[in-house]
CSV table of C-alpha atoms in Angstrom, one decimal:
chain,number,residue,atom,x,y,z
A,1,MET,CA,104.3,225.5,71.9
A,2,LYS,CA,101.5,224.7,69.6
A,3,THR,CA,99.6,224.4,73.0
A,4,SER,CA,99.5,227.8,73.0
A,5,LEU,CA,98.8,228.1,70.0
A,6,SER,CA,96.1,226.7,70.0
A,7,VAL,CA,95.1,228.6,72.6
A,8,GLY,CA,95.9,231.5,71.4
A,9,LEU,CA,94.4,230.2,68.6
A,10,SER,CA,90.6,229.4,70.2
A,11,LEU,CA,90.6,232.3,72.4
A,12,ILE,CA,90.6,234.0,68.9
A,13,SER,CA,87.8,232.2,67.7
A,14,VAL,CA,86.2,232.2,70.2
A,15,ILE,CA,85.6,236.4,70.6
A,16,SER,CA,84.9,236.7,67.0
A,17,ARG,CA,82.2,234.2,67.9
A,18,ALA,CA,81.1,236.6,70.1
A,19,TRP,CA,80.9,240.2,68.5
A,20,ALA,CA,79.7,238.2,65.2
A,21,SER,CA,77.0,237.4,67.8
A,22,GLY,CA,76.5,240.7,69.7
A,23,GLU,CA,76.6,239.7,72.4
A,24,THR,CA,79.7,241.8,73.3
A,25,ALA,CA,80.0,245.6,73.5
A,26,GLY,CA,82.6,247.8,72.3
A,27,VAL,CA,85.1,251.4,73.6
A,28,TYR,CA,86.4,253.0,71.1
A,29,LYS,CA,89.6,256.3,72.8
A,30,PHE,CA,90.2,259.2,70.3
A,31,LEU,CA,92.1,261.0,72.6
A,32,ASN,CA,94.7,264.3,72.1
A,33,CYS,CA,97.7,262.7,74.1
A,34,PRO,CA,100.8,263.7,72.0
A,35,GLY,CA,103.3,261.6,72.3
A,36,GLU,CA,101.5,259.1,74.2
A,37,SER,CA,99.8,255.3,72.8
A,38,LEU,CA,96.6,254.3,74.0
A,39,ALA,CA,96.9,251.0,71.8
A,40,SER,CA,95.8,247.7,73.9
A,41,SER,CA,95.1,244.6,72.9
A,42,SER,CA,92.8,243.8,70.6
A,43,PHE,CA,91.5,241.2,71.6
A,44,ARG,CA,91.0,242.7,75.5
A,45,SER,CA,87.7,242.2,77.2
A,46,ILE,CA,86.4,243.9,80.5
A,47,SER,CA,83.7,243.3,82.7
A,48,GLU,CA,80.7,245.5,82.7
A,49,LYS,CA,81.5,246.7,86.0
A,50,ASP,CA,85.1,247.7,85.5
A,51,ALA,CA,84.0,249.0,81.9
A,52,LEU,CA,81.3,251.2,83.7
A,53,LEU,CA,83.9,252.7,85.9
A,54,ASN,CA,86.3,253.8,83.4
A,55,LEU,CA,84.1,255.3,81.2
A,56,ALA,CA,82.4,257.2,85.2
A,57,ASP,CA,86.0,258.8,85.0
A,58,ASP,CA,86.2,259.5,82.2
A,59,TRP,CA,82.7,261.9,81.6
A,60,GLY,CA,84.3,263.7,85.4
A,61,LEU,CA,81.8,261.3,87.0
A,62,SER,CA,84.2,259.7,89.3
A,63,PRO,CA,83.4,261.1,92.7
A,64,LEU,CA,80.3,259.5,92.7
A,65,TYR,CA,81.6,256.4,92.3
A,66,ASN,CA,84.4,254.4,94.3
A,67,ILE,CA,86.6,253.0,91.2
A,68,GLU,CA,89.2,251.7,93.9
A,69,GLY,CA,87.0,249.3,96.1
A,70,ASP,CA,84.2,248.1,93.4
A,71,ALA,CA,87.4,248.2,90.3
A,72,GLU,CA,87.5,244.0,89.4
A,73,ASP,CA,90.7,244.6,88.0
A,74,TYR,CA,92.1,247.5,88.2
A,75,GLU,CA,94.5,248.1,85.2
A,76,ALA,CA,90.8,247.5,83.5
A,77,ILE,CA,89.9,251.1,85.4
A,78,SER,CA,93.8,253.1,83.5
A,79,LEU,CA,92.7,252.3,80.1
A,80,GLY,CA,92.8,254.4,77.5
A,81,LYS,CA,93.9,257.0,79.8
A,82,CYS,CA,96.2,259.8,79.4
A,83,ALA,CA,99.3,260.7,81.5
A,84,GLN,CA,98.4,264.1,81.4
A,85,ARG,CA,94.8,265.6,79.9
A,86,HIS,CA,95.3,267.8,77.3
A,87,SER,CA,92.0,268.3,75.1
A,88,ASN,CA,89.6,270.4,77.1
A,89,SER,CA,85.9,268.6,75.7
A,90,THR,CA,85.1,265.6,74.2
A,91,VAL,CA,82.5,263.8,72.6
A,92,PHE,CA,80.8,260.9,73.9
A,93,VAL,CA,78.8,259.0,71.9
A,94,GLY,CA,76.4,255.7,72.6
A,95,VAL,CA,75.0,253.4,69.3
A,96,SER,CA,72.6,251.0,70.2
A,97,GLY,CA,71.8,248.0,67.8
A,98,VAL,CA,75.7,247.1,66.8
A,99,GLU,CA,75.7,243.2,66.2
A,100,ASP,CA,79.0,242.9,64.7
A,101,LEU,CA,81.8,244.7,65.7
A,102,ASP,CA,83.6,244.2,62.5
A,103,ALA,CA,81.0,245.7,60.6
A,104,PHE,CA,81.5,249.1,62.2
A,105,LEU,CA,84.0,251.3,62.2
A,106,SER,CA,85.4,249.3,60.3
A,107,ASP,CA,88.9,250.5,60.3
A,108,LYS,CA,89.4,250.7,63.4
A,109,THR,CA,89.1,248.2,66.2
A,110,PRO,CA,87.8,249.0,70.3
A,111,LEU,CA,90.2,250.4,72.6
A,112,PHE,CA,88.5,247.4,74.8
A,113,THR,CA,85.6,244.7,74.0
A,114,ILE,CA,82.8,244.5,77.5
A,115,ASP,CA,81.5,241.0,78.5
A,116,SER,CA,77.6,241.8,80.2
A,117,ALA,CA,77.2,240.8,83.5
A,118,GLY,CA,73.8,240.1,82.3
A,119,LYS,CA,71.8,238.0,79.4
A,120,GLY,CA,68.4,238.4,77.2
A,121,SER,CA,67.1,241.2,78.6
A,122,GLU,CA,69.3,242.0,81.4
A,123,SER,CA,72.1,242.7,78.9
A,124,PHE,CA,74.5,245.5,79.5
A,125,SER,CA,71.4,246.5,81.3
A,126,GLU,CA,73.8,248.6,84.3
A,127,LEU,CA,75.5,250.5,81.2
A,128,ARG,CA,72.5,251.9,79.0
A,129,GLU,CA,70.8,253.1,82.0
A,130,PHE,CA,74.4,255.1,83.6
A,131,ILE,CA,75.1,255.9,80.3
A,132,SER,CA,71.2,258.1,79.5
A,133,ASP,CA,71.7,259.1,83.2
A,134,ALA,CA,75.1,260.6,82.5
A,135,PRO,CA,74.4,264.3,81.3
A,136,THR,CA,71.9,264.6,84.3
A,137,ALA,CA,74.6,263.4,87.2
A,138,LEU,CA,77.2,265.7,85.6
A,139,ALA,CA,75.0,268.7,85.4
A,140,ARG,CA,73.9,267.7,89.1
A,141,LEU,CA,78.0,267.2,90.5
A,142,ARG,CA,79.0,270.3,88.8
A,143,SER,CA,75.9,272.5,89.0
A,144,ASP,CA,78.2,275.2,90.3
A,145,VAL,CA,80.0,276.4,86.3
A,146,LEU,CA,77.8,273.5,84.0
A,147,LYS,CA,74.1,273.9,82.3
A,148,LYS,CA,73.0,271.4,80.9
A,149,ARG,CA,71.1,271.6,77.5
A,150,ARG,CA,69.5,269.4,74.9
A,151,LEU,CA,69.7,269.8,71.1
A,152,THR,CA,67.8,267.4,70.5
A,153,ALA,CA,66.7,264.1,72.3
A,154,GLY,CA,69.6,262.2,71.2
A,155,ILE,CA,72.2,265.3,72.0
A,156,THR,CA,72.3,266.9,74.8
A,157,ILE,CA,75.5,269.0,75.9
A,158,ASP,CA,76.9,269.6,80.0
A,159,GLN,CA,78.2,273.9,79.2
A,160,PRO,CA,80.1,275.6,81.6
A,161,LYS,CA,77.9,278.4,82.4
A,162,THR,CA,80.4,281.5,81.1
A,163,GLU,CA,80.2,279.8,77.9
A,164,ALA,CA,76.3,280.0,77.5
A,165,ASP,CA,75.5,282.9,75.9
A,166,LYS,CA,78.9,282.0,73.4
A,167,PHE,CA,77.5,278.8,72.1
A,168,GLY,CA,73.6,280.0,72.0
A,169,SER,CA,73.6,281.6,68.6
A,170,VAL,CA,74.9,279.1,67.3
A,171,TYR,CA,72.3,276.3,69.6
A,172,GLY,CA,69.9,278.5,67.9
A,173,GLN,CA,71.7,277.2,63.7
A,174,VAL,CA,71.1,273.9,65.5
A,175,LYS,CA,67.3,273.8,66.1
A,176,SER,CA,66.8,275.5,63.4
A,177,ALA,CA,68.0,273.7,60.6
A,178,PHE,CA,67.0,270.5,62.9
A,179,LYS,CA,63.1,272.2,63.0
A,180,THR,CA,63.5,273.7,58.6
A,181,LEU,CA,63.8,269.3,58.4
A,182,ALA,CA,60.8,268.4,60.4
A,183,GLY,CA,59.0,270.5,58.5
A,184,LEU,CA,59.5,268.4,54.8
A,185,PHE,CA,58.6,265.5,57.4
A,186,SER,CA,55.2,266.8,58.2
A,187,LEU,CA,54.3,268.3,54.1
A,188,GLN,CA,54.3,264.7,53.5
A,189,GLN,CA,51.4,263.1,53.0
A,190,GLN,CA,50.8,259.5,54.8
A,191,GLN,CA,49.7,257.9,51.5
A,192,GLN,CA,53.2,259.4,49.9
A,193,PRO,CA,56.3,258.1,50.2
A,194,PHE,CA,58.9,260.0,52.0
A,195,GLY,CA,61.2,259.5,48.8
A,196,SER,CA,58.8,262.0,47.1
A,197,SER,CA,60.9,264.8,49.1
A,198,LEU,CA,64.6,264.1,48.8
A,199,SER,CA,65.0,266.3,46.6
A,200,GLU,CA,63.8,269.0,48.8
A,201,LEU,CA,66.3,267.0,51.9
A,202,ARG,CA,69.3,268.0,48.7
A,203,THR,CA,68.1,271.3,48.7
A,204,ALA,CA,67.5,272.2,52.5
A,205,TYR,CA,71.0,270.2,53.6
A,206,SER,CA,73.2,269.9,50.4
A,207,GLY,CA,76.1,268.5,52.3
A,208,TYR,CA,74.0,265.2,52.6
A,209,GLU,CA,74.2,264.0,48.7
A,210,SER,CA,75.9,260.9,49.8
A,211,VAL,CA,73.3,259.8,53.0
A,212,VAL,CA,70.1,261.5,50.1
A,213,GLU,CA,70.9,259.1,47.7
A,214,SER,CA,72.1,256.4,50.2
A,215,LEU,CA,68.4,256.2,50.8
A,216,LYS,CA,67.2,256.4,47.3
A,217,GLY,CA,65.2,253.5,45.9
A,218,SER,CA,65.4,252.1,50.1
A,219,ASP,CA,62.8,251.6,52.7
A,220,LEU,CA,64.2,253.2,54.7
A,221,ALA,CA,63.5,256.9,53.0
A,222,GLN,CA,60.1,256.0,53.8
A,223,ASP,CA,61.1,255.9,57.7
A,224,ARG,CA,61.2,259.9,58.7
A,225,SER,CA,61.7,259.4,62.4
A,226,VAL,CA,65.5,256.9,60.5
A,227,VAL,CA,65.8,259.4,58.8
A,228,LYS,CA,65.9,262.5,60.5
A,229,GLN,CA,67.9,260.5,62.8
A,230,PHE,CA,70.6,260.2,60.5
A,231,MET,CA,71.0,264.3,59.2
A,232,GLN,CA,70.4,265.2,62.5
A,233,LEU,CA,73.8,262.4,63.2
A,234,ARG,CA,75.4,263.8,59.7
A,235,TYR,CA,75.0,267.4,60.8
A,236,PHE,CA,76.3,267.2,64.6
A,237,ALA,CA,79.1,266.3,63.0
A,238,SER,CA,79.6,267.7,59.9
A,239,ASN,CA,79.1,271.4,61.1
A,240,ASP,CA,78.8,271.3,65.1
A,241,VAL,CA,82.1,269.7,67.1
A,242,GLN,CA,84.2,273.3,66.0
A,243,HIS,CA,80.9,275.1,67.3
A,244,ILE,CA,81.9,272.7,71.3
A,245,PRO,CA,82.6,275.5,74.2
A,246,CYS,CA,85.6,274.3,76.4
A,247,GLY,CA,85.0,272.5,79.1
A,248,SER,CA,81.5,271.4,77.6
A,249,VAL,CA,81.0,267.2,78.2
A,250,VAL,CA,78.4,266.3,74.8
A,251,SER,CA,76.3,263.8,75.2
A,252,ILE,CA,75.4,262.0,71.9
A,253,ASN,CA,72.8,258.9,71.9
A,254,ILE,CA,72.2,256.7,68.9
A,255,ASP,CA,69.4,254.3,68.4
A,256,VAL,CA,68.5,254.9,64.6
A,257,LEU,CA,70.2,250.5,64.3
A,258,ASP,CA,67.5,248.9,67.0
A,259,GLN,CA,64.6,250.4,64.7
A,260,VAL,CA,65.5,249.5,62.1
A,261,LEU,CA,67.1,246.4,63.5
A,262,ALA,CA,63.2,245.9,64.9
A,263,LYS,CA,61.5,246.2,61.4
A,264,PHE,CA,63.2,244.5,58.4
A,265,GLY,CA,66.3,242.7,60.5
A,266,ARG,CA,70.1,241.2,59.5
A,267,SER,CA,68.7,242.3,56.0
A,268,ASP,CA,70.4,244.8,53.2
A,269,ASN,CA,68.2,247.8,55.1
A,270,TYR,CA,70.0,247.2,57.6
A,271,ASN,CA,73.7,247.5,56.6
A,272,LEU,CA,72.7,250.9,54.7
A,273,ALA,CA,71.9,251.7,57.7
A,274,LEU,CA,75.1,250.2,60.2
A,275,GLY,CA,76.8,253.1,56.9
A,276,ILE,CA,75.1,255.7,57.4
A,277,VAL,CA,76.2,255.5,60.6
A,278,SER,CA,79.6,254.4,60.9
A,279,GLU,CA,80.3,257.4,57.8
A,280,ALA,CA,79.1,259.6,60.0
A,281,LEU,CA,81.2,259.3,62.7
A,282,ALA,CA,83.4,258.9,60.9
A,283,ASP,CA,83.7,262.1,59.5
A,284,LEU,CA,82.7,263.8,63.2
A,285,ILE,CA,86.4,261.6,64.7
A,286,GLU,CA,88.3,263.5,62.0
A,287,SER,CA,86.5,266.6,62.6
A,288,ALA,CA,87.3,265.7,66.5
A,289,LYS,CA,91.3,264.9,65.2
A,290,MET,CA,91.6,268.9,63.7
A,291,ASN,CA,90.1,270.5,66.6
A,292,SER,CA,93.1,269.6,69.3
A,293,ALA,CA,90.6,270.1,72.3
A,294,VAL,CA,87.6,267.6,71.4
A,295,ASP,CA,87.9,264.0,72.6
A,296,VAL,CA,86.1,261.6,71.9
A,297,VAL,CA,84.4,258.1,73.3
A,298,LEU,CA,82.1,256.0,71.5
A,299,VAL,CA,80.3,253.2,73.1
A,300,ALA,CA,78.7,250.3,70.6
A,301,LEU,CA,76.5,248.4,72.3
A,302,PRO,CA,75.0,245.1,70.9
A,303,ALA,CA,71.0,245.7,69.9
A,304,ALA,CA,68.2,246.6,72.7
A,305,PRO,CA,66.2,243.4,74.2
A,306,SER,CA,62.8,244.3,72.8
A,307,GLY,CA,60.5,244.1,75.4
A,308,ASP,CA,62.7,246.3,78.1
A,309,SER,CA,60.3,248.4,80.2
A,310,GLN,CA,62.6,250.3,81.4
A,311,HIS,CA,64.4,250.9,78.5
A,312,GLU,CA,61.3,252.7,76.5
A,313,ALA,CA,61.3,255.1,79.4
A,314,SER,CA,63.9,256.7,79.9
A,315,GLY,CA,66.7,254.2,78.2
A,316,ILE,CA,70.1,254.9,76.5
A,317,PHE,CA,68.4,256.0,73.0
A,318,LYS,CA,65.0,257.5,73.1
A,319,ARG,CA,63.6,258.9,70.1
A,320,GLU,CA,62.8,262.7,69.6
A,321,GLU,CA,59.3,262.7,69.2
A,322,SER,CA,59.1,261.3,73.2
A,323,THR,CA,59.9,264.1,74.3
A,324,PRO,CA,57.6,266.5,74.8
A,325,LYS,CA,58.1,269.6,75.2
A,326,SER,CA,55.7,272.5,77.1
A,327,ALA,CA,54.0,274.6,74.6
A,328,CYS,CA,54.5,278.0,76.9
A,329,GLN,CA,58.4,279.6,77.6
A,330,ALA,CA,59.1,281.9,79.4
A,331,THR,CA,61.0,284.1,76.9
A,332,GLN,CA,60.7,285.3,72.4
A,333,GLU,CA,64.1,283.1,72.9
A,334,GLN,CA,63.2,280.0,75.0
A,335,CYS,CA,60.9,280.3,72.6
A,336,LYS,CA,63.1,279.5,69.6
A,337,GLU,CA,65.1,277.4,71.1
A,338,ALA,CA,62.2,275.0,71.4
A,339,PHE,CA,61.0,275.0,69.1
A,340,GLY,CA,63.3,276.8,66.6
A,341,SER,CA,61.0,278.1,63.0
A,342,CYS,CA,58.0,277.0,64.5
A,343,SER,CA,58.4,274.4,61.6
A,344,GLY,CA,58.0,276.7,58.7
A,345,HIS,CA,54.8,277.2,59.4
A,346,GLY,CA,54.2,280.1,61.9
A,347,THR,CA,56.3,282.6,64.2
A,348,CYS,CA,57.4,283.0,68.0
A,349,THR,CA,54.4,285.2,69.1
A,350,LYS,CA,54.0,286.1,73.7
A,351,VAL,CA,50.6,285.4,74.1
A,352,GLY,CA,49.5,286.0,77.5
A,353,LYS,CA,52.5,285.6,80.0
A,354,CYS,CA,53.9,282.9,77.9
A,355,TRP,CA,55.6,282.8,74.3
A,356,THR,CA,54.4,280.0,71.8
A,357,CYS,CA,53.7,279.2,68.4
A,358,VAL,CA,51.4,281.1,66.9
A,359,CYS,CA,50.3,278.7,63.2
A,360,SER,CA,49.4,280.4,59.7
A,361,ALA,CA,47.5,279.4,57.4
A,362,THR,CA,50.8,277.8,54.2
A,363,VAL,CA,49.6,277.9,50.5
A,364,LYS,CA,51.4,275.0,48.4
A,365,LYS,CA,50.9,274.6,44.4
A,366,GLY,CA,46.6,276.3,45.0
A,367,LYS,CA,45.8,274.7,47.9
A,368,THR,CA,45.8,276.0,51.7
A,369,SER,CA,46.9,274.2,54.5
A,370,TYR,CA,46.1,274.6,58.2
A,371,TRP,CA,47.6,273.5,60.9
A,372,LYS,CA,48.9,272.9,64.8
A,373,GLY,CA,51.3,271.7,67.2
A,374,ASN,CA,53.5,272.8,69.3
A,375,GLU,CA,55.6,273.1,67.1
A,376,CYS,CA,52.7,273.6,64.1
A,377,GLU,CA,54.0,270.6,63.2
A,378,LYS,CA,50.7,268.0,62.0
A,379,GLU,CA,48.2,269.4,59.7
A,380,ASP,CA,44.7,270.9,61.3
A,381,ILE,CA,42.1,269.3,58.6
A,382,SER,CA,39.5,270.3,61.4
A,383,SER,CA,37.9,272.9,60.1
A,384,GLN,CA,37.8,271.2,56.5
A,385,PHE,CA,36.2,268.3,57.9
A,386,ASN,CA,33.4,270.3,59.9
A,387,LEU,CA,33.1,272.5,55.8
A,388,LEU,CA,32.7,268.8,54.3
A,389,LEU,CA,30.2,267.3,57.2
A,390,TRP,CA,28.2,270.3,58.0
A,391,THR,CA,27.8,271.0,54.4
A,392,THR,CA,27.0,266.8,53.4
A,393,ILE,CA,24.4,267.5,56.7
A,394,PHE,CA,23.1,269.8,55.0
A,395,ILE,CA,22.1,267.8,51.6
A,396,VAL,CA,20.7,265.5,53.9
A,397,ILE,CA,18.2,267.0,55.6
A,398,ALA,CA,17.0,269.4,52.4
A,399,ALA,CA,16.4,265.9,50.6
A,400,ILE,CA,14.5,264.5,53.3
A,401,VAL,CA,12.4,267.5,54.0
A,402,GLY,CA,12.0,267.6,50.1
A,403,VAL,CA,10.5,264.0,49.7
A,404,LYS,CA,8.7,264.4,52.4
A,405,PHE,CA,7.2,267.9,51.6
A,406,LEU,CA,6.8,265.9,47.9
A,407,TYR,CA,5.2,263.0,49.6
A,408,GLU,CA,2.5,265.1,51.5
A,409,CYS,CA,1.3,266.9,48.5
A,410,GLY,CA,0.4,263.7,47.0
A,411,GLU,CA,-2.1,262.4,49.6
A,412,GLY,CA,-4.0,265.9,50.4
A,413,ARG,CA,-6.9,266.9,48.7
A,414,LEU,CA,-6.2,269.4,46.2
A,415,PRO,CA,-8.0,272.6,46.3
A,416,GLY,CA,-10.9,273.4,45.9
A,417,ILE,CA,-10.2,275.6,42.1
A,418,LEU,CA,-8.2,272.9,41.1
A,419,LEU,CA,-10.3,269.9,41.9
A,420,ALA,CA,-13.3,271.4,40.2
A,421,ALA,CA,-10.8,271.6,37.0
A,422,THR,CA,-10.6,267.9,37.6
A,423,THR,CA,-14.1,266.7,37.6
A,424,GLN,CA,-14.7,268.5,34.2
A,425,THR,CA,-12.0,267.8,32.9
A,426,LYS,CA,-12.9,264.2,33.6
A,427,LYS,CA,-16.5,264.4,32.8
A,428,SER,CA,-15.4,265.8,29.2
A,429,GLN,CA,-14.0,263.1,28.7
């Protein structure tokens, strides 16, 4: 009896150390399975390969895998499955940078944990690649019925083609809201801390007081990429779950914790970011519970290895700014979906065969600003610079010519009349 107890305590100790050290990933499932229980041992851990196959089945990608033949533990593949599926849509969330599962969604326990098949730069590399490619793979596998749409670089939806028009207006509103937020960022001068515009964010996003207040006085408030991800996640969690079309699969990739870890390490800033992300995801889970047609599957991964070129190029958690968009759109609707409100500095206008953002000047506190970029998101200082440059050049040239003229006048002979007058003056003296 004592031996069994000591073995059990040792197992718990080992797993707790693994969780705290960030060597373990966790999978949470919140499924609509009336009358069924998904509970499993809190300390059940499966291999990375089995976890990948388990998630592939959830994602609807099982035809692309030999699940029965490749599974190391067939029981692991069946973890978190409803005997009869009741939900029509699923939201998959991938969060990178969760170093301690105990501190993440503290009131919830992973359905199972995952042991990485690799170490160092190879840590969870197969799982990261799978989650990165899953939305595209699903769109190709079910191209006859699904259409892939991107709300942001981190939020993608594979939705039925028959529902595209129905969801289009909501999709456009979401894009417009995100672009409005981007416009607030673009109003900031580089020499000013981002915190000075938190009041503007509160006005534009009245439902996000908790996020805004949490960021006050923190270093995170000055990182616009971090704040933007917080706001986008909160927007989707609070507003969009109810608009997900039936039969859709939504993929949300969150890398904000990776960014904070890389910049600040395990610090108060990281704990603040973890709390904001956890709170937003808790709201998303509750919203999904209220909509019984939506399931949520969440994968929490430790920080992505630094210097992983594959991750940076096409990995699971890309920054929104790294995704270029073509300035030329075929229709006005596509232009609005791609660029929203042109960051509030222009309108979607047809130029030749393309619909694109045509930027216009804005006036704030008597100062006129000009804008450029595909989304009119960058302030154009070229006109002011050119004016200052050529004015300076003209003044310098005028000064040089003036000095040269005066010097030449001083060295030359005076005209005859002036010379005679000068000579008579000298004689009289």
